[in-house]
XYZ file of C-alpha atoms in Angstrom:
493
model
C 0.082 -0.107 -0.004
C 1.330 3.479 -0.885
C 2.789 5.465 1.984
C 0.494 8.491 3.083
C 1.885 11.642 4.226
C 0.607 14.564 6.049
C 1.059 17.318 3.021
C 0.898 20.101 5.783
C 3.275 18.385 8.391
C 6.099 17.732 5.238
C 6.078 21.563 3.683
C 6.613 22.642 7.450
C 9.794 20.727 7.676
C 10.409 21.883 4.138
C 10.688 25.134 5.914
C 11.899 24.587 8.963
C 15.037 22.723 6.889
C 15.460 25.991 4.574
C 15.805 28.106 8.009
C 18.457 25.474 8.607
C 20.409 25.662 4.970
C 20.298 29.453 5.075
C 21.902 29.891 9.018
C 24.709 27.665 7.254
C 25.115 30.114 4.878
C 25.992 27.221 2.099
C 25.369 26.901 -1.519
C 24.826 23.658 -2.788
C 26.554 22.566 -6.500
C 25.102 20.646 -9.297
C 27.742 17.769 -8.049
C 26.777 17.957 -4.504
C 23.695 16.005 -4.425
C 25.873 12.585 -5.399
C 28.274 13.313 -2.602
C 25.329 14.031 -0.202
C 23.765 10.734 -1.464
C 26.835 8.572 -0.752
C 27.295 9.925 2.503
C 23.978 9.205 3.911
C 24.222 5.585 2.623
C 25.834 4.457 6.164
C 22.823 6.867 7.483
C 19.775 5.577 5.857
C 19.291 1.963 4.386
C 18.236 2.582 0.906
C 16.024 -0.416 1.740
C 13.389 -0.641 4.407
C 13.512 3.438 5.382
C 9.434 4.548 6.406
C 8.684 8.070 8.032
C 10.008 11.457 8.419
C 13.882 11.684 8.122
C 15.170 14.411 10.266
C 15.289 17.793 8.631
C 18.100 18.572 6.564
C 18.441 14.734 5.449
C 17.740 13.421 1.878
C 13.952 11.602 1.517
C 14.217 8.031 0.819
C 11.572 5.609 0.141
C 12.033 2.184 -1.012
C 10.348 2.135 -4.697
C 10.882 -2.073 -4.779
C 10.336 -4.184 -7.941
C 10.297 -3.826 -10.391
C 12.770 -1.551 -11.945
C 13.464 2.108 -12.561
C 12.128 5.324 -13.933
C 15.010 5.545 -16.245
C 14.554 1.964 -17.399
C 10.745 2.400 -17.664
C 11.005 5.626 -19.691
C 13.777 4.274 -22.100
C 11.527 1.598 -22.801
C 8.401 3.580 -23.298
C 10.325 5.837 -25.451
C 12.514 3.696 -27.495
C 10.598 0.613 -28.140
C 7.661 1.962 -28.330
C 4.630 2.892 -25.955
C 2.702 -0.813 -26.494
C 5.708 -2.866 -26.456
C 7.275 -0.713 -23.215
C 4.225 -1.223 -21.673
C 4.085 -4.892 -22.343
C 7.507 -5.505 -21.288
C 7.210 -3.832 -17.864
C 4.251 -5.337 -17.290
C 5.577 -8.768 -17.943
C 8.355 -8.190 -15.578
C 6.226 -7.179 -12.580
C 3.672 -10.474 -13.033
C 4.043 -12.675 -10.454
C 6.602 -15.690 -10.812
C 7.867 -13.190 -13.909
C 11.593 -11.452 -12.995
C 11.537 -7.572 -11.560
C 13.548 -5.113 -13.768
C 15.977 -5.295 -11.131
C 16.485 -8.715 -12.455
C 16.490 -7.307 -16.111
C 18.514 -4.976 -18.317
C 17.131 -1.903 -20.165
C 18.166 -0.523 -23.850
C 21.545 0.501 -22.252
C 22.414 -2.673 -20.186
C 21.890 -0.837 -17.488
C 20.553 -3.013 -14.089
C 17.923 -2.291 -11.961
C 18.364 0.582 -9.272
C 18.522 0.492 -5.537
C 16.495 3.048 -4.475
C 14.724 6.375 -5.705
C 15.774 9.522 -3.449
C 13.925 12.946 -3.421
C 16.194 15.855 -1.866
C 13.579 18.917 -1.092
C 15.837 20.506 1.604
C 18.588 21.417 -1.241
C 18.581 23.829 -3.700
C 20.983 23.011 -6.670
C 22.226 25.451 -9.249
C 21.030 25.527 -11.394
C 17.714 23.629 -11.084
C 18.160 20.475 -9.275
C 17.662 17.318 -9.559
C 15.238 16.236 -7.213
C 14.523 12.740 -7.903
C 17.575 10.577 -8.115
C 18.803 7.139 -7.912
C 21.986 5.541 -7.003
C 23.247 2.298 -9.916
C 25.884 0.279 -7.932
C 28.336 -0.226 -10.106
C 30.126 -3.658 -9.402
C 26.470 -4.931 -7.029
C 27.920 -3.277 -3.973
C 28.835 0.579 -3.201
C 29.675 3.638 -5.275
C 27.621 3.655 -8.661
C 26.143 6.543 -9.874
C 23.293 9.029 -9.437
C 20.728 9.376 -11.482
C 17.766 12.203 -11.433
C 14.258 13.487 -12.716
C 16.882 15.102 -15.139
C 16.849 11.674 -16.895
C 13.297 11.372 -17.198
C 13.369 14.600 -18.514
C 16.090 13.859 -21.198
C 13.963 10.458 -22.528
C 10.801 12.589 -22.999
C 13.050 14.938 -25.225
C 12.736 12.702 -28.481
C 9.090 12.654 -28.255
C 7.384 15.430 -29.610
C 4.050 16.456 -27.680
C 5.126 14.014 -25.193
C 3.933 14.996 -21.282
C 5.117 13.387 -18.538
C 2.497 12.958 -15.140
C 3.646 12.421 -11.614
C 1.524 12.649 -8.978
C 0.603 10.703 -5.631
C -0.600 7.040 -5.276
C 0.527 5.986 -9.047
C 3.559 5.677 -11.148
C 5.172 8.008 -13.481
C 3.022 8.190 -16.492
C 3.695 9.228 -20.412
C 1.061 10.954 -22.296
C 1.660 10.311 -26.065
C -0.900 11.512 -29.030
C -3.618 12.040 -26.339
C -3.197 8.353 -24.939
C -1.755 8.177 -21.108
C 0.034 4.914 -20.350
C 1.592 4.536 -16.684
C 4.485 2.569 -16.333
C 4.774 -0.378 -13.460
C 6.999 1.737 -11.144
C 5.756 2.229 -7.431
C 3.297 4.700 -6.773
C 4.535 7.850 -5.736
C 3.915 9.052 -2.420
C 2.932 12.488 -1.365
C 6.263 13.451 -0.340
C 8.342 12.477 -3.379
C 5.864 14.623 -5.304
C 5.753 17.747 -3.294
C 9.632 17.337 -3.148
C 9.597 16.911 -6.687
C 7.331 19.897 -7.181
C 9.342 22.434 -4.862
C 12.713 21.089 -6.834
C 12.281 22.622 -9.823
C 10.832 26.215 -8.554
C 12.356 29.223 -7.704
C 11.552 29.861 -3.816
C 9.527 33.211 -5.152
C 7.397 30.706 -7.161
C 7.424 27.971 -4.354
C 5.828 30.593 -2.329
C 3.064 31.248 -5.195
C 2.095 28.104 -5.569
C 1.311 27.886 -1.763
C -1.145 30.384 -2.029
C -2.593 29.869 -5.067
C -2.277 25.879 -5.007
C -1.153 25.656 -8.474
C 1.450 27.187 -11.114
C 2.394 26.953 -14.316
C 5.938 27.810 -15.405
C 9.048 27.252 -17.718
C 12.210 26.013 -16.933
C 15.572 25.247 -18.213
C 17.580 22.397 -17.608
C 20.912 22.332 -19.086
C 21.673 19.769 -21.666
C 17.953 18.796 -21.489
C 16.127 22.551 -23.255
C 13.361 23.767 -21.995
C 10.014 22.632 -20.181
C 6.697 23.871 -19.286
C 5.475 22.542 -15.770
C 2.136 22.736 -14.252
C 2.107 22.028 -10.653
C -1.055 21.871 -8.850
C -2.672 20.647 -5.756
C -5.471 17.610 -5.711
C -6.699 16.256 -2.779
C -4.267 18.043 -1.002
C -1.566 16.230 -2.615
C 0.705 18.066 -5.457
C 0.654 16.962 -8.778
C 3.046 17.590 -11.983
C 2.707 17.788 -15.702
C 5.911 18.644 -17.354
C 6.094 19.036 -21.462
C 9.126 19.443 -23.082
C 9.592 22.618 -25.572
C 11.511 22.337 -28.475
C 14.571 24.282 -28.359
C 13.850 26.300 -31.498
C 10.702 27.685 -33.094
C 8.979 25.374 -36.207
C 8.717 27.283 -39.180
C 5.212 27.673 -40.947
C 6.485 25.463 -43.341
C 7.595 22.632 -40.807
C 4.093 22.682 -38.991
C 2.443 22.040 -42.719
C 0.379 25.217 -42.595
C -0.638 26.478 -45.709
C 1.246 29.114 -47.387
C -1.572 32.066 -46.996
C -1.112 32.477 -43.497
C 2.566 34.135 -43.587
C 1.143 36.377 -46.120
C -1.558 37.659 -43.151
C 1.589 37.031 -40.518
C 3.514 40.030 -42.609
C 0.180 42.127 -42.117
C 1.350 45.844 -40.650
C -1.896 45.806 -37.971
C -5.011 43.865 -37.482
C -5.686 41.166 -35.321
C -5.060 37.362 -35.662
C -6.213 34.891 -33.029
C -4.985 31.086 -33.295
C -7.234 28.969 -31.076
C -7.988 25.099 -30.046
C -8.304 22.858 -27.195
C -5.683 22.704 -24.817
C -2.735 20.476 -26.375
C -3.248 20.883 -30.076
C -0.896 23.396 -30.618
C -1.843 27.298 -30.530
C 1.032 28.123 -28.834
C 3.509 26.801 -31.080
C 1.642 28.261 -34.364
C 1.427 31.571 -32.706
C 5.192 31.451 -32.274
C 5.781 30.428 -35.564
C 3.791 33.665 -37.028
C 5.460 35.686 -34.459
C 9.467 34.132 -35.394
C 8.284 34.472 -39.176
C 7.714 38.044 -38.643
C 11.220 37.894 -36.477
C 12.579 36.667 -39.794
C 11.075 39.458 -42.610
C 10.386 42.268 -40.877
C 12.549 45.312 -39.099
C 10.402 46.137 -36.036
C 9.559 45.631 -32.126
C 8.225 42.769 -31.174
C 6.845 42.096 -27.653
C 5.680 38.816 -26.025
C 3.379 38.608 -22.793
C 3.035 35.154 -22.214
C 1.988 32.703 -18.649
C 4.729 31.249 -18.709
C 6.934 32.261 -21.288
C 7.214 29.340 -23.826
C 9.543 29.338 -26.329
C 12.646 31.848 -26.635
C 12.261 34.318 -29.393
C 16.024 34.890 -31.141
C 15.867 38.187 -32.483
C 16.596 38.609 -36.022
C 15.601 41.112 -38.212
C 13.523 42.568 -35.317
C 14.029 43.315 -31.924
C 12.468 41.226 -29.738
C 10.969 42.106 -25.732
C 9.177 38.925 -24.060
C 7.500 39.557 -20.676
C 6.263 36.592 -18.596
C 3.637 37.254 -15.952
C 4.341 37.350 -12.854
C 8.214 38.215 -13.278
C 7.934 41.020 -15.938
C 4.324 41.938 -15.291
C 1.789 41.518 -13.211
C -0.701 40.706 -15.771
C -1.889 40.248 -19.431
C -3.458 43.369 -18.827
C -0.827 45.568 -17.236
C 1.554 44.190 -19.642
C -0.433 44.848 -22.600
C -1.869 48.185 -21.875
C 1.389 50.097 -22.456
C 2.556 48.529 -25.466
C 1.871 51.597 -27.279
C 4.149 53.602 -25.580
C 6.893 50.519 -25.872
C 7.808 51.960 -29.510
C 5.905 48.157 -30.390
C 5.087 46.981 -34.074
C 3.714 43.467 -33.223
C 2.450 41.781 -30.167
C 1.752 38.219 -29.133
C -0.541 37.205 -26.588
C -0.377 34.026 -24.736
C -4.085 34.596 -23.690
C -7.318 36.337 -23.388
C -7.990 36.121 -20.188
C -10.688 39.134 -19.300
C -12.237 42.244 -20.734
C -9.355 44.189 -20.043
C -6.895 42.299 -21.467
C -9.237 41.806 -24.138
C -9.673 45.704 -24.425
C -6.262 46.562 -24.401
C -5.779 43.937 -27.579
C -8.041 45.944 -29.355
C -6.567 49.360 -28.494
C -2.853 48.116 -29.287
C -4.674 47.375 -33.244
C -5.809 50.800 -33.270
C -2.628 52.480 -32.327
C -1.212 50.442 -34.999
C 0.127 46.859 -33.906
C -0.320 43.615 -35.193
C -1.622 41.517 -32.438
C -1.479 37.698 -32.409
C -3.256 36.207 -29.554
C -3.965 32.884 -28.740
C -7.049 31.625 -27.153
C -8.361 27.736 -26.095
C -11.414 27.654 -28.172
C -12.367 24.640 -30.436
C -14.009 26.728 -33.753
C -13.656 29.499 -35.290
C -16.885 31.109 -33.710
C -16.667 30.014 -30.405
C -12.739 32.422 -30.045
C -15.052 34.889 -31.221
C -18.404 34.403 -28.818
C -16.009 33.636 -25.886
C -14.536 37.232 -26.485
C -18.108 39.085 -26.572
C -19.273 37.101 -23.766
C -16.815 38.144 -21.220
C -18.080 41.394 -21.188
C -21.168 42.706 -20.122
C -24.617 42.240 -22.197
C -25.306 45.864 -21.906
C -21.478 46.403 -23.792
C -21.371 43.147 -26.478
C -22.708 45.576 -29.278
C -19.830 47.763 -29.066
C -17.303 44.769 -28.441
C -18.676 42.856 -31.555
C -18.230 45.838 -33.700
C -14.521 46.887 -32.859
C -13.736 43.005 -33.298
C -15.415 43.331 -37.145
C -13.570 46.071 -37.637
C -9.843 44.804 -36.143
C -9.903 41.170 -37.480
C -7.568 39.464 -39.498
C -7.939 35.888 -39.380
C -9.056 33.539 -37.242
C -7.698 30.213 -36.988
C -8.960 27.007 -35.520
C -6.261 24.054 -35.151
C -6.236 20.579 -34.514
C -3.475 17.890 -34.304
C -4.484 14.736 -35.482
C -2.465 11.385 -35.608
C -0.666 11.191 -38.412
C 0.250 8.001 -40.813
C 4.036 7.059 -42.157
C 7.175 9.456 -40.895
C 4.218 11.802 -39.955
C 3.556 11.280 -36.040
C 0.860 14.566 -36.273
C -0.576 16.128 -39.378
C -2.079 19.784 -38.530
C -6.015 20.007 -39.681
C -7.522 23.909 -39.745
C -10.681 25.696 -39.827
C -9.968 29.347 -41.097
C -12.108 32.612 -41.210
C -10.844 35.265 -43.297
C -12.315 38.800 -42.682
C -14.698 39.909 -45.125
C -17.289 42.397 -45.947
C -20.028 40.175 -45.236
C -17.764 38.280 -42.425
C -17.881 41.947 -40.645
C -22.018 41.868 -40.937
C -22.023 38.280 -39.690
C -20.034 39.307 -36.810
C -21.745 42.200 -35.857
C -24.755 40.923 -36.141
C -24.227 37.780 -33.988
C -24.630 35.521 -36.750
C -21.531 34.086 -37.255
C -22.747 30.269 -37.002
C -24.488 30.618 -39.838
C -21.331 31.049 -42.115
C -19.721 27.558 -40.129
C -22.989 25.779 -41.004
C -24.147 26.809 -44.273
C -21.042 26.626 -46.314
C -19.820 22.960 -46.875
C -17.382 23.685 -50.024
C -15.278 26.140 -48.523
C -15.182 30.120 -50.169
C -12.669 33.115 -49.603
C -13.738 33.600 -46.195
C -14.027 30.529 -44.560
C -12.958 26.809 -44.985
C -14.534 24.296 -42.523
C -12.499 22.139 -40.529
C -14.470 18.693 -42.462
C -12.911 20.096 -45.340
C -9.310 20.282 -44.340
C -9.598 16.458 -43.022
C -11.400 15.337 -46.235
C -8.474 16.405 -47.782
C -5.994 14.946 -45.386
C -7.555 11.555 -45.757
C -7.872 11.941 -49.777
C -4.176 12.725 -50.089
C -3.255 9.455 -47.451
C -1.441 11.746 -44.510
C -4.369 10.684 -42.030
C -6.773 8.050 -41.447
C -10.499 7.875 -41.741
C -11.425 6.690 -38.529
C -8.821 9.281 -36.723
C -10.609 12.163 -39.032
C -13.714 11.544 -38.008
C -13.148 11.973 -34.158
C -11.873 15.579 -35.178
C -14.958 16.341 -37.821
C -17.954 18.599 -36.833
C -20.289 16.942 -39.800
C -18.983 13.119 -39.654
C -21.335 12.233 -42.744
C -19.909 15.182 -45.137
C -16.449 14.163 -43.999
C -17.197 10.998 -45.113
C -18.858 11.582 -48.486
C -16.574 14.197 -49.212
C -13.731 12.126 -48.439
C -15.207 9.276 -51.175
C -16.355 6.867 -48.982
């Protein structure tokens, strides 16, 4: 049975331990966790330790068989999720050898323990989860860490690592969650893992807000987005790798006409999708296109800042909510005084931010904003509905005047070498579209126009084209269709 911990008591111990460390005035280097672990081997048995260790010492918990984080994650990512899970399940079956008796793809034997250090904060970010691999069956060995798990996911695009109390670390790929058969993590381990990835200020905000999304750079591993949150009085996390370079529009498989829109001198571009379907990447690619083609000043306001835009022809100012500005609204409303030409907004959360975005367009800026909506119509409706009813007519009018494009996308499993393919719905502004927005009749165009027009193309039409080209399966296309009958007939079925 998974051991339970009192989270409040545990956090008090962390705070008390930090006071002890501060009084020592010591600074922990990246190499010291290994030294500390070896020094404590005589104090704590690698197996059988239970309860809360004294403040200032590593937390250890017996992982038991089968296996370790790196072994399993490499199986999932190198052998394929299905094959890897099957192998792990077989290793954990009664009468079958555990992973301690097996070798992973690199021939590494199973590890002895998983160690969690909450009180130490190496510079740069710490390796919070670590394990010791004996080199000769006895002492010594080397320390492996959470960084190893993140390194394994580095080679799998759109892969999340899920960490939470009561279940083993899990991997999510293309919408499918697969659990490893590692021992379930305790609440103490999860909290220590989260705390080790945060700065002191982030940890304080997390304790206050009970959830936090932030980005982190890990040496030799790249950049990760981390979403930490509380559930059932414990700490959980989801980590996603962010590509080191921003993919081009062509690499994303987006149509050529979208670049022409991105290079317009002013106007509003909305990039929308459900969570996890790439809207942030598409918005960043649009901004980087401007960066490579125009000599201008680009300001981004994000929460958190995911992609780092390297200046090409443009000057780049990237601001993160909570670090560089108090809110999206505060970050956007001053852009007209900051000689901005192009503005990217990570999210349109409130009426103030929406109004500030529209004002930025009025001042002559191109604004690219990401929104979490499922269709082009719902993206605009969501903006309007954030305002009181008495103001909605005016807001519709302003949006209709400033809008250039609404681009709604889905990531669909691809065939062959393409792991994912972008399917999209597009709405280009025109006199007809402006009237429909003002009159609150925009859904008429999305229900009546199935064959496409100069100003609108449905996602069904895009999916149908991808099926005929052999890039996606009809079965997958139907899962994302608005009108499955139209999709089936237009695809030749």
